Amino acid sequence: MNGISEDIIDYAIFHKVRAAEVYIENKKYESIVYDTLKKIKKFEQGIGIRLFFDDYYMYLSFNELNKNQILSRLKQLFIDNSVEANAIQSLFTDSSHGNVSLSKVKFPAANALLEEKVREIQRQMGSKRIQFRITQEEKAIEILNSNNCIITKNHAYTRAEGSILHDNKYIAKGTLGFEGIDLNPILIDKVMDKAIDQLSLNNLEKETLVAGYYPAVVSNGSGGILLHEICGHPLELHSIVNGQSIFKNNLNQRIASDRVNIVDNPLIKGEWGSSQYDDEGNGTASNTLIENGIVKNFLCDRFNSYLSNFQANGSARRESYRFPPTSRMSNTYLLPGESNPNEMLEGIERGIFIKEFTEGSIDVATGDFRVGIKEAYLIENGRVNKLLTNKLVLGNALETLLNLDLIGNDFSFSKHFCKGVSGRIPVSVGQPTVRYKLLNIR
Amino acid sequence: MIFLVNILNRTKEFYHLASAYYLDNFSIYSRSIERMNTGLREGKTKFIHLHENLEFTFKGTFQNRVISFKLQSPSLSTFRLILEENIQEINDNKIRKVKSTSTSKNFKQIYFQHHYSPTISNLTIEQLIANTNRLYNELKDLPLKFTQMLVEKQTETRVYCHSGNNEMYVEKKNMLFYLITLLISTNSEVIHVPFFEVVDKNINEKHWMEKLLKKIQRYEGLNHQNEMVETIVPTKVILGGHFLTKLLKYTYPKIARILINRNVKLSEEINIESNPHIDYGNTGTFFTDDGELTSLYTLVRNGEILGETDKIEDRLVFEKVLRRPGNLVIYSNKRRTIEKDEPYIMLIDLSDVNMKIDESLNFYIKSHASIMLNNKYIKSIPNLTIEGNLIKLLQVVKGVDLELSYNFPDQFSIFAPSLLINTDFEFSKKGLRIV
């Protein structure tokens, strides 16, 4: 990087900042729709600089990597902010432009195999129109901090979306995410199978549960979105430090049954939250958040660790150089138990089987959450029955965790995006099939 | 000024480079955005942010095929790389020999600076911090908590040029705004109310701060859970400006389609303009990203949808504006009046992001509300369930407030006053049903 990061850190340290960190990113994004071949291409490069003072931080981001300009902006800010304003003219002589090189991979213009595959499915679907969208992002990142730690890392992910349209209206959709950017026609089959499954639901008999509390069995994979909301977000250190989290006083206390073990682990290969280093340049680790129902740890970033008595544990993440990092989740999951998923339905007279969630949100201050239902079925006398039209689970984190009573042995992961103060980041959630004694269904 | 020079020079460099290839035609739309903010988050974390970004959108045709990409970096070498990659895709992996382009094009620069204030531009970080502290001191004694308190200065420059002519449009604008999130604890719930306020450049700071405090204090009413007076029964409903702007924004462009296709007649009190030149929220523009000059356009006058013309061109312009408006402004000449001692429900702000609104704009939503009497809060009702139809509500408006509310700017802003509704309604513990 032609020394741009080092010079910025040196300049900041000379001005007596407590610590400094420089994050440089180069990103390619491409989205292709395989019926119109419409493309969206974006290319982005930028630098994020974070300077730590006693109880506050300063964050600067630029997408012009011109060292002279950046240093002169820093100098101006230090003067404005009444930080000691010694000019270091010697630093203002070089005019290098840095460039974190992205790996040489070119996104395919239009993958001929995929095009052919889409045409084949289109023929099978008759009058219905097929649309297949591939969205890919690849990033190269360099992080340097004032502890002289320098790391470089790459991230790449693909999201595939298959849609079926009739009279130009979307009637079914299937999505799938995977790590990396290598495309494979088998992928289309998988995504389109999901869309066709979705289409077949339109013809099923449907029922609506009257809003209220019902016993619920939640399927593996995307079912983990609920635990991501109710366990993950309240255990992010920025919420704890600011006194907002419902779990702020629960360290080493029981909040769930002793069967519940929840882990955040970025070291698992092939998931969307996987990385050897976090976005502050710290090495990552598997962090056990809840062990046998007891809160054991928080997700800690460096700034909030400084403001509290906790150690940073490699959990700082951000969407891009435009956002200062903060404590966020990576791959968060509930460890499998011993129950047989099929046996979980036994004894439920009238309840709900949730096959897939859409997305969720939580107010960490109160623990009140909401999670959208994508697909759910009525359970009647221990058997899965009609498709339900209910679309929402509401509740409170503490209450819901205490209701989690059975944990299956059929663990799987699912890939999603998570929005937060440091932007929209790819994450994985995971769990086996579980049973809640009661969930509030709307 | 460094930024303006940067974006102009870089756009010209990109233009010059693109001219060297045998493109049929092309345009470059570029923006520089500088954001500087200071603030408090969740009551404790203090921060100072500075973001400077340059972005470029290239659109062109080569052998009658479209080339389009967005570059969020001012790197000339990256621009060349991407452009050549696109040309190769069309031209069997070959780059045709470039033309000789020894001279740069002499652009006639046309400036639009109506939304630019040097006073805002000259604000330093120190002054922004002072503003945050002043705001904090003014608000600290109120019985309200804030999860976020932020003061931000934004400066934006937009540039457009096309290979077909010699004109280069340059628009320069800036704004100062406050973004505050209130945290209101009632007996049973905690509510977050985002509050976005743009500083009006035409009034002095003291008046402006008083105006801001007055607006924030309105929300204080939501704390007054203990002042319930069960005997007071509201007889009128007022759709608050914030409530309305959010609901309209949420239903766009569905509402535009319904208005066009069904030729709906709204209340006589309602006028709606698409005004891309309005100086609030940074959404106003004098030219589009396709280089088209914008203008003010009346969409609804005295409740009548305009654009009912036999001339197909006029009709198409109308539909285009309605579907992609500048900023939408709702106004009226008739002030709403509430009789003295007449209690009413004021719908303050939408509270639920998971709103249910169907194709005909029947809605089942939640809003914070207050029962008011003689302009005073009598009882607050967080997350009140409301049922009705948005089109029907706009047909029974019986007077409006002069003051306009607006939402956080993204594609466009909606500016709406509070509207007094003249229709029957049912109000019970279950919620409000406006029939």
Tab-separated table of C-alpha atoms in Angstrom, chain A residues 370 394 442, chain B residues 189 243 349-352 355 364-368 383-386:
chain	number	residue	atom	x	y	z
A	370	ARG	CA	-40.422	-9.994	15.921
A	394	LEU	CA	-43.686	-11.828	18.452
A	442	ARG	CA	-49.723	-13.462	14.771
B	189	GLU	CA	-43.452	-0.407	26.346
B	243	PHE	CA	-47.506	9.898	10.247
B	349	ASP	CA	-45.894	8.725	14.035
B	350	LEU	CA	-46.042	5.232	12.527
B	351	SER	CA	-44.614	2.786	15.024
B	352	ASP	CA	-44.586	-0.560	13.285
B	355	MET	CA	-47.247	-2.710	8.098
B	364	TYR	CA	-53.942	-2.195	9.240
B	365	ILE	CA	-51.068	-0.422	10.939
B	366	LYS	CA	-49.812	0.931	14.244
B	367	SER	CA	-49.096	4.508	15.218
B	368	HIS	CA	-48.274	6.436	18.347
B	383	ASN	CA	-48.764	1.601	19.231
B	384	LEU	CA	-52.433	2.263	18.605
B	385	THR	CA	-53.852	-0.095	15.979
B	386	ILE	CA	-55.414	1.803	13.084
